[in-house]
Amino acid sequence: MSPQETLSPVVPGAEAQTTAAATPETRAATESDAPIATQVLAADDTLDDDNDSAIGGDSLSSTASIASSIYKFRVENGRTYNGYGDRRYFMPNDEVEQDRLDLQHHLFQLTFGGGMFTAPIDRKKVHRILDAGTGTGIWAIDMGDICPESEVYGVDVSPIQPQFVPPNVKFEIDDLEKPWTFTSGFDFVFSRMMTGSFSNWRQYISHCYEFTNPGGYCEVQDVCLPVRCDDNTLTNTNLERYGNLMLEGSLKLGVGLDVALKTKQFMEEAGFIDVNQVIYKWPLNRWPANKAMKEIGLWAHEVTVSNLSGLSIALFTHGLGWSVEELEVFLADVRKDLKNSKIHSYMPIYVVVGRKPGGKDEGTVVV
């Protein structure tokens, strides 16, 4: 297999789930070992959305804030946003969003069969790790536990990380859209869901390359709008309109939420080699028949609806000129579509891994 070919990712729960009534077509669709992005996911036609207690509303149990702010956050439309320098990231940083980010961390682990990354790094040879856009710091903390001999640095514009962390984990407040000032490089540079964070995505990838040590790896995991569907069940729905409007608003603000389409190209142009891209699917509710994908769909649904207003408000009000009242009326209809298991929607998740040439040992061992 050439380095550029797409490798088959781990598909959790892809083991046989045969039933006497299953047709060959259904078995092929629900049990495929092919990459998630190439599967035609079979729908579960036995679902009753009206009696579905697993899919709730737009709220989560509140938890105590994991950190106290050292900066005065910007408040807008009842939500708080980072107040670092002149940075204006469109996502809020309040407790509701922090809860959503931690749920999202678990969703990624489900997607990767319990893992947190796909790069074939050797943890015995990884001494410095960068988590770019660390958010709540949950990935960096878990990585610090996995690689206790490594130094793990989490960087973000919002100081929302916990104060008590493993001794090998450090958090810094900085804007990675500006020139990077690290004094040493990293053996593994990682970022997740940073789409919409940078106006110049090519420059960000270039910075990643510059600060990746020879022989080290860079991994970028990101969503790509608009919402997708492999049949016609999404057509002319409010959810389809929502995805298109989110993308339009982001493009007008100069932070297109479809930039994941170019990540592989930018990594190759920057100088990374053995660049590999895999596209996963996150169903937006429990519509798939496959048990593992149904579970991913439940989590993806919660990650989406738990802070749907927060995901949307800045792009719609600043990017599209909507009022908050107009947006909330629209989102009420979007939530109905998100819950509707007859709409077979999903979000594509792009995972791109590249290696910087050089290094003493070309061999790698998967963690």
PDB file of N, CA, C and O in Angstrom, residues 8-9 14 36 44 54 62 65 68 79 109 113 152 156 178 186 194 219 238 261-262 304 340 342 344 354 363:
ATOM      1  N   SER A   8      -7.836   1.458   6.265  1.00  0.00           N
ATOM      2  CA  SER A   8      -9.114   1.156   6.889  1.00  0.00           C
ATOM      3  C   SER A   8      -9.019   1.420   8.380  1.00  0.00           C
ATOM      4  O   SER A   8      -8.194   0.809   9.059  1.00  0.00           O
ATOM      5  N   PRO A   9      -9.835   2.324   8.915  1.00  0.00           N
ATOM      6  CA  PRO A   9      -9.790   2.592  10.349  1.00  0.00           C
ATOM      7  C   PRO A   9     -10.457   1.491  11.129  1.00  0.00           C
ATOM      8  O   PRO A   9     -11.169   0.663  10.583  1.00  0.00           O
ATOM      9  N   ALA A  14     -18.003  -3.750  14.520  1.00  0.00           N
ATOM     10  CA  ALA A  14     -18.277  -4.204  13.168  1.00  0.00           C
ATOM     11  C   ALA A  14     -18.368  -5.722  13.082  1.00  0.00           C
ATOM     12  O   ALA A  14     -18.516  -6.270  12.009  1.00  0.00           O
ATOM     13  N   ILE A  36     -15.341   3.685   7.490  1.00  0.00           N
ATOM     14  CA  ILE A  36     -16.667   4.214   7.782  1.00  0.00           C
ATOM     15  C   ILE A  36     -17.164   5.124   6.668  1.00  0.00           C
ATOM     16  O   ILE A  36     -18.332   5.114   6.319  1.00  0.00           O
ATOM     17  N   ASP A  44     -32.180   1.872  10.733  1.00  0.00           N
ATOM     18  CA  ASP A  44     -33.033   1.055  11.583  1.00  0.00           C
ATOM     19  C   ASP A  44     -34.458   1.573  11.434  1.00  0.00           C
ATOM     20  O   ASP A  44     -34.807   2.626  11.965  1.00  0.00           O
ATOM     21  N   ALA A  54     -33.871   8.124  24.810  1.00  0.00           N
ATOM     22  CA  ALA A  54     -32.419   8.265  24.694  1.00  0.00           C
ATOM     23  C   ALA A  54     -32.016   9.586  24.077  1.00  0.00           C
ATOM     24  O   ALA A  54     -30.894  10.034  24.222  1.00  0.00           O
ATOM     25  N   SER A  62     -25.663  20.160  34.703  1.00  0.00           N
ATOM     26  CA  SER A  62     -24.572  21.106  34.912  1.00  0.00           C
ATOM     27  C   SER A  62     -23.581  20.517  35.887  1.00  0.00           C
ATOM     28  O   SER A  62     -23.921  19.755  36.782  1.00  0.00           O
ATOM     29  N   SER A  65     -17.626  24.175  37.404  1.00  0.00           N
ATOM     30  CA  SER A  65     -16.611  24.633  36.453  1.00  0.00           C
ATOM     31  C   SER A  65     -15.254  24.072  36.824  1.00  0.00           C
ATOM     32  O   SER A  65     -14.896  24.029  37.995  1.00  0.00           O
ATOM     33  N   SER A  68     -11.060  28.379  37.167  1.00  0.00           N
ATOM     34  CA  SER A  68     -11.446  29.771  37.343  1.00  0.00           C
ATOM     35  C   SER A  68     -10.665  30.611  36.361  1.00  0.00           C
ATOM     36  O   SER A  68      -9.506  30.358  36.090  1.00  0.00           O
ATOM     37  N   ARG A  79     -23.736  34.528  26.571  1.00  0.00           N
ATOM     38  CA  ARG A  79     -22.671  33.522  26.548  1.00  0.00           C
ATOM     39  C   ARG A  79     -21.322  34.201  26.752  1.00  0.00           C
ATOM     40  O   ARG A  79     -21.163  35.383  26.434  1.00  0.00           O
ATOM     41  N   GLN A 109     -13.266   8.883  21.194  1.00  0.00           N
ATOM     42  CA  GLN A 109     -12.767   7.592  21.656  1.00  0.00           C
ATOM     43  C   GLN A 109     -13.636   6.452  21.131  1.00  0.00           C
ATOM     44  O   GLN A 109     -13.122   5.391  20.752  1.00  0.00           O
ATOM     45  N   GLY A 113     -12.346   3.331  18.520  1.00  0.00           N
ATOM     46  CA  GLY A 113     -12.287   2.064  19.237  1.00  0.00           C
ATOM     47  C   GLY A 113     -11.575   2.159  20.568  1.00  0.00           C
ATOM     48  O   GLY A 113     -10.906   1.222  21.006  1.00  0.00           O
ATOM     49  N   VAL A 152       3.731  17.025  27.957  1.00  0.00           N
ATOM     50  CA  VAL A 152       2.559  17.330  27.143  1.00  0.00           C
ATOM     51  C   VAL A 152       2.173  18.787  27.379  1.00  0.00           C
ATOM     52  O   VAL A 152       1.935  19.193  28.531  1.00  0.00           O
ATOM     53  N   ASP A 156      -4.202  27.062  24.431  1.00  0.00           N
ATOM     54  CA  ASP A 156      -5.520  27.546  24.033  1.00  0.00           C
ATOM     55  C   ASP A 156      -5.598  29.042  24.340  1.00  0.00           C
ATOM     56  O   ASP A 156      -4.794  29.577  25.106  1.00  0.00           O
ATOM     57  N   LYS A 178      -0.975  33.499  15.712  1.00  0.00           N
ATOM     58  CA  LYS A 178       0.178  34.395  15.657  1.00  0.00           C
ATOM     59  C   LYS A 178       1.458  33.565  15.605  1.00  0.00           C
ATOM     60  O   LYS A 178       1.418  32.346  15.789  1.00  0.00           O
ATOM     61  N   PHE A 186       8.404  19.515  18.762  1.00  0.00           N
ATOM     62  CA  PHE A 186       7.598  18.458  19.361  1.00  0.00           C
ATOM     63  C   PHE A 186       7.698  17.186  18.512  1.00  0.00           C
ATOM     64  O   PHE A 186       7.817  17.246  17.292  1.00  0.00           O
ATOM     65  N   MET A 194     -10.375  22.119  15.308  1.00  0.00           N
ATOM     66  CA  MET A 194      -9.886  23.493  15.223  1.00  0.00           C
ATOM     67  C   MET A 194     -10.432  24.224  14.004  1.00  0.00           C
ATOM     68  O   MET A 194     -10.082  25.382  13.760  1.00  0.00           O
ATOM     69  N   GLU A 219      -1.031  15.215  13.546  1.00  0.00           N
ATOM     70  CA  GLU A 219      -2.372  14.663  13.301  1.00  0.00           C
ATOM     71  C   GLU A 219      -3.409  15.759  13.485  1.00  0.00           C
ATOM     72  O   GLU A 219      -3.411  16.468  14.491  1.00  0.00           O
ATOM     73  N   ASN A 238     -34.931  21.357   7.352  1.00  0.00           N
ATOM     74  CA  ASN A 238     -34.317  22.467   8.079  1.00  0.00           C
ATOM     75  C   ASN A 238     -32.879  22.140   8.472  1.00  0.00           C
ATOM     76  O   ASN A 238     -32.035  23.032   8.541  1.00  0.00           O
ATOM     77  N   LEU A 261     -11.312  19.943   3.964  1.00  0.00           N
ATOM     78  CA  LEU A 261     -11.149  19.436   2.602  1.00  0.00           C
ATOM     79  C   LEU A 261      -9.733  19.656   2.087  1.00  0.00           C
ATOM     80  O   LEU A 261      -9.278  18.935   1.187  1.00  0.00           O
ATOM     81  N   LYS A 262      -9.023  20.639   2.638  1.00  0.00           N
ATOM     82  CA  LYS A 262      -7.698  20.995   2.139  1.00  0.00           C
ATOM     83  C   LYS A 262      -6.564  20.609   3.087  1.00  0.00           C
ATOM     84  O   LYS A 262      -5.399  20.880   2.786  1.00  0.00           O
ATOM     85  N   THR A 304     -24.164  17.523  19.711  1.00  0.00           N
ATOM     86  CA  THR A 304     -24.692  18.592  18.855  1.00  0.00           C
ATOM     87  C   THR A 304     -25.781  19.399  19.550  1.00  0.00           C
ATOM     88  O   THR A 304     -25.711  20.623  19.638  1.00  0.00           O
ATOM     89  N   ASN A 340     -35.150  13.308  14.361  1.00  0.00           N
ATOM     90  CA  ASN A 340     -35.909  12.483  13.420  1.00  0.00           C
ATOM     91  C   ASN A 340     -35.026  11.381  12.821  1.00  0.00           C
ATOM     92  O   ASN A 340     -34.146  11.646  12.005  1.00  0.00           O
ATOM     93  N   LYS A 342     -35.760   9.273  10.680  1.00  0.00           N
ATOM     94  CA  LYS A 342     -36.022   9.057   9.258  1.00  0.00           C
ATOM     95  C   LYS A 342     -35.086   9.891   8.385  1.00  0.00           C
ATOM     96  O   LYS A 342     -35.005   9.678   7.175  1.00  0.00           O
ATOM     97  N   HIS A 344     -31.409  10.488   7.568  1.00  0.00           N
ATOM     98  CA  HIS A 344     -30.170   9.726   7.748  1.00  0.00           C
ATOM     99  C   HIS A 344     -28.951  10.633   7.555  1.00  0.00           C
ATOM    100  O   HIS A 344     -28.124  10.417   6.675  1.00  0.00           O
ATOM    101  N   GLY A 354       0.460  13.027   9.062  1.00  0.00           N
ATOM    102  CA  GLY A 354       1.655  13.139   8.247  1.00  0.00           C
ATOM    103  C   GLY A 354       2.905  13.062   9.099  1.00  0.00           C
ATOM    104  O   GLY A 354       2.877  13.349  10.306  1.00  0.00           O
ATOM    105  N   GLY A 363      11.419   3.542  11.885  1.00  0.00           N
ATOM    106  CA  GLY A 363      10.414   2.605  12.337  1.00  0.00           C
ATOM    107  C   GLY A 363       9.499   3.212  13.383  1.00  0.00           C
ATOM    108  O   GLY A 363       9.910   4.072  14.160  1.00  0.00           O
TER     109      GLY A 363
END
